[in-house]
Coordinates of C-alpha atoms in Angstrom, one line a residue:
M700 CA 0.0 0.0 0.0
N701 CA 1.1 3.5 -0.6
D702 CA 0.6 6.3 2.0
I703 CA -2.6 7.5 0.4
E704 CA -4.1 4.0 0.7
K705 CA -2.7 3.7 4.3
M706 CA -4.6 6.8 5.3
H707 CA -7.9 4.8 5.2
S708 CA -6.5 1.4 6.4
R709 CA -5.7 2.2 10.1
A710 CA -2.1 1.5 9.3
L711 CA 0.8 3.8 10.3
Y712 CA 1.9 6.1 7.6
N713 CA 3.7 9.4 7.1
P714 CA 1.4 12.3 6.1
S715 CA 4.3 14.3 4.7
D716 CA 4.0 12.3 1.5
P717 CA 4.2 14.9 -1.4
E718 CA 1.1 13.5 -3.1
I719 CA -0.9 13.8 0.2
S720 CA 0.3 17.3 0.7
K721 CA -0.7 18.3 -2.9
I722 CA -4.2 17.0 -2.3
Q723 CA -4.5 18.6 1.1
L724 CA -3.4 22.0 -0.3
S725 CA -6.1 21.9 -2.9
C726 CA -8.7 21.1 -0.3
L727 CA -7.6 23.8 2.0
E728 CA -7.8 26.4 -0.8
R729 CA -11.5 25.7 -1.2
L730 CA -12.0 25.7 2.6
Y731 CA -10.5 29.1 2.7
D732 CA -12.9 30.3 0.0
F733 CA -15.8 28.9 2.0
N734 CA -14.7 30.7 5.2
Q735 CA -14.4 34.0 3.3
T736 CA -18.0 34.0 2.2
R737 CA -20.4 36.7 3.4
P738 CA -23.6 35.8 5.3
S739 CA -25.7 36.8 2.2
E740 CA -23.8 34.3 0.0
G741 CA -25.8 31.2 0.9
D742 CA -25.8 29.9 -2.7
K743 CA -22.1 30.1 -2.9
R744 CA -21.6 28.4 0.4
H745 CA -23.9 25.6 -0.7
R746 CA -22.0 25.1 -4.0
L747 CA -18.6 25.1 -2.2
L748 CA -19.8 22.5 0.4
H749 CA -20.9 20.2 -2.5
E750 CA -17.4 20.6 -4.0
M751 CA -15.6 20.1 -0.7
F752 CA -17.4 17.1 0.9
A753 CA -17.3 13.5 0.0
E754 CA -21.1 13.5 0.4
I755 CA -23.5 16.2 1.7
G756 CA -27.2 15.9 1.9
E757 CA -30.0 18.4 1.5
R758 CA -30.5 21.5 3.6
C759 CA -27.2 21.2 5.5
Y760 CA -25.8 24.4 7.1
I761 CA -22.3 25.0 8.4
E762 CA -21.6 28.3 10.1
P763 CA -18.2 29.7 9.2
P764 CA -15.5 29.5 10.4
F765 CA -15.3 25.8 9.6
H766 CA -12.0 23.9 10.0
A767 CA -11.0 20.6 8.5
N768 CA -7.6 19.0 7.7
F769 CA -8.8 18.0 4.3
G770 CA -11.6 20.6 3.9
G771 CA -14.4 17.9 4.2
R772 CA -12.9 15.6 1.5
H773 CA -13.5 12.6 3.6
V774 CA -16.7 13.8 5.3
H775 CA -20.2 12.3 4.7
F776 CA -23.2 14.3 5.9
G777 CA -26.8 13.2 5.7
D778 CA -29.7 15.6 5.3
D779 CA -30.5 18.6 7.6
V780 CA -27.1 18.6 9.4
Y781 CA -26.5 21.8 11.3
A782 CA -23.1 23.0 12.6
N783 CA -22.5 26.1 14.7
F784 CA -19.3 28.1 14.7
N785 CA -15.8 26.5 14.7
L786 CA -16.7 22.9 13.8
T787 CA -13.3 21.2 13.5
L788 CA -13.1 18.0 11.6
V789 CA -9.7 16.2 11.6
D790 CA -10.9 14.4 8.5
D791 CA -7.7 12.5 7.5
T792 CA -10.0 9.6 7.0
H793 CA -13.8 9.2 6.9
I794 CA -16.3 10.9 9.1
Y795 CA -20.0 9.8 8.8
V796 CA -22.9 11.9 10.2
G797 CA -26.5 10.9 9.8
N798 CA -29.6 13.0 9.1
R799 CA -30.8 15.9 11.4
T800 CA -27.8 15.9 13.6
M801 CA -26.7 19.2 15.2
F802 CA -23.3 20.4 16.4
G803 CA -22.9 23.2 19.0
P804 CA -20.1 25.6 18.7
N805 CA -16.5 24.5 19.0
V806 CA -17.0 20.8 18.4
T807 CA -14.0 18.7 17.4
I808 CA -14.2 15.3 15.6
A809 CA -10.8 13.7 15.3
T810 CA -10.0 10.7 13.1
A811 CA -6.2 11.0 13.4
G812 CA -3.9 9.8 16.1
H813 CA -0.2 9.4 16.7
P814 CA 1.8 6.5 18.4
I815 CA 2.5 6.7 22.1
L816 CA 6.1 5.5 21.3
P817 CA 8.2 8.7 21.0
E818 CA 10.5 7.1 18.4
L819 CA 7.7 6.7 16.0
R820 CA 6.3 10.2 16.6
A821 CA 9.7 11.6 15.9
Q822 CA 9.5 10.0 12.5
G823 CA 6.2 11.7 11.8
Y824 CA 4.0 8.6 11.8
Q825 CA 0.2 8.8 12.4
Y826 CA -2.8 6.5 11.9
N827 CA -6.5 7.3 11.2
V828 CA -9.7 5.5 12.3
P829 CA -13.1 6.6 11.1
V830 CA -15.8 8.2 13.2
S831 CA -19.5 7.6 12.8
I832 CA -22.4 9.6 14.3
G833 CA -26.0 8.5 13.8
D834 CA -29.3 10.2 12.9
N835 CA -31.0 12.9 15.0
C836 CA -28.1 13.5 17.5
W837 CA -27.3 16.7 19.4
I838 CA -23.6 17.2 20.0
G839 CA -23.2 20.0 22.6
A840 CA -20.8 22.9 22.6
S841 CA -17.0 22.1 22.9
V842 CA -17.5 18.3 22.7
T843 CA -14.4 16.4 21.5
I844 CA -15.0 13.0 19.7
L845 CA -11.9 10.8 19.4
P846 CA -10.8 8.4 16.6
G847 CA -12.8 5.2 16.1
V848 CA -15.9 6.3 18.1
T849 CA -19.4 5.3 16.9
I850 CA -22.3 7.3 18.3
G851 CA -25.8 5.8 17.8
D852 CA -29.1 7.4 16.8
N853 CA -31.0 10.0 18.9
V854 CA -28.0 10.6 21.2
V855 CA -27.5 13.8 23.2
V856 CA -23.8 14.5 24.2
G857 CA -23.5 17.2 26.9
A858 CA -21.3 20.3 26.5
G859 CA -17.6 19.9 27.1
S860 CA -17.6 16.1 27.0
V861 CA -14.7 14.0 25.7
V862 CA -16.1 11.0 23.8
T863 CA -13.5 8.2 23.9
K864 CA -15.8 5.1 23.5
D865 CA -18.9 4.2 21.5
L866 CA -22.4 5.4 22.7
P867 CA -25.6 3.3 22.0
D868 CA -28.8 4.7 20.6
N869 CA -31.2 6.8 22.6
V870 CA -29.0 7.9 25.4
V871 CA -28.0 11.2 27.2
A872 CA -24.3 11.1 27.8
Y873 CA -21.7 13.5 29.2
G874 CA -18.5 13.8 31.1
D875 CA -14.7 13.4 30.6
P876 CA -14.5 10.6 29.7
C877 CA -18.1 10.7 28.3
K878 CA -20.5 8.0 29.6
A879 CA -24.1 7.2 28.9
V880 CA -25.9 8.5 32.0
R881 CA -29.5 7.6 31.1
T882 CA -31.9 6.8 28.3
V883 CA -34.2 9.2 26.6
N884 CA -37.3 8.7 28.7
A885 CA -40.9 9.7 29.5
H886 CA -39.7 12.8 31.3
D887 CA -38.2 14.0 28.0
K888 CA -41.6 13.7 26.4
A889 CA -43.1 16.1 28.9
Y890 CA -40.3 18.7 29.5
Y891 CA -37.8 20.2 27.0
F892 CA -35.7 22.1 29.6
K893 CA -35.9 21.8 33.4
E894 CA -39.5 22.8 34.4
L895 CA -40.4 24.0 30.9
K896 CA -43.2 21.8 29.5
I897 CA -43.6 20.7 25.9
D898 CA -46.9 21.7 24.2
P899 CA -48.6 18.4 23.3
K900 CA -49.6 20.0 20.0
L901 CA -46.0 19.8 18.9
L902 CA -45.9 16.0 19.1

């Protein structure tokens, strides 16, 4: 395998490969263009996202500034994905996000890691492991999701959490390290925040 193939194989490789650097530079040029758009240039943003991403669904919105190692080249978004300011995607390999998932400000999703052994780090080696997030999730502000994590459907991750392990469907999770604290339950069908009740007409 060459280094480009190793990027998506979980193998150790050296990201300073000239061909990788060439591809990355092209991606970052388009990312720069996206981040320089004005708020009134929605059509331009939409067009650029479709050029930048591996896949992007309908009605997705990313609030600049947006940061990504490969400008979204290895990112797959479903429909109706929303990302607030400063979404950071370390997309050295694939990131999958389902439909109707929301990201608060300053969320980081990392697929890249480096060996613990200092001799290997000194040679510039890294490895990449994909991240997958399901449908209808809410990832709170300043959450960090680490390489190899899979998050199920309908998951809420509390602000400031560091997600190091997989999370199942239909849970509320938070902490550092992040853990599933409870399931989405009957209380959540009656209240949307503390003592604030949900109007039954909305359901």
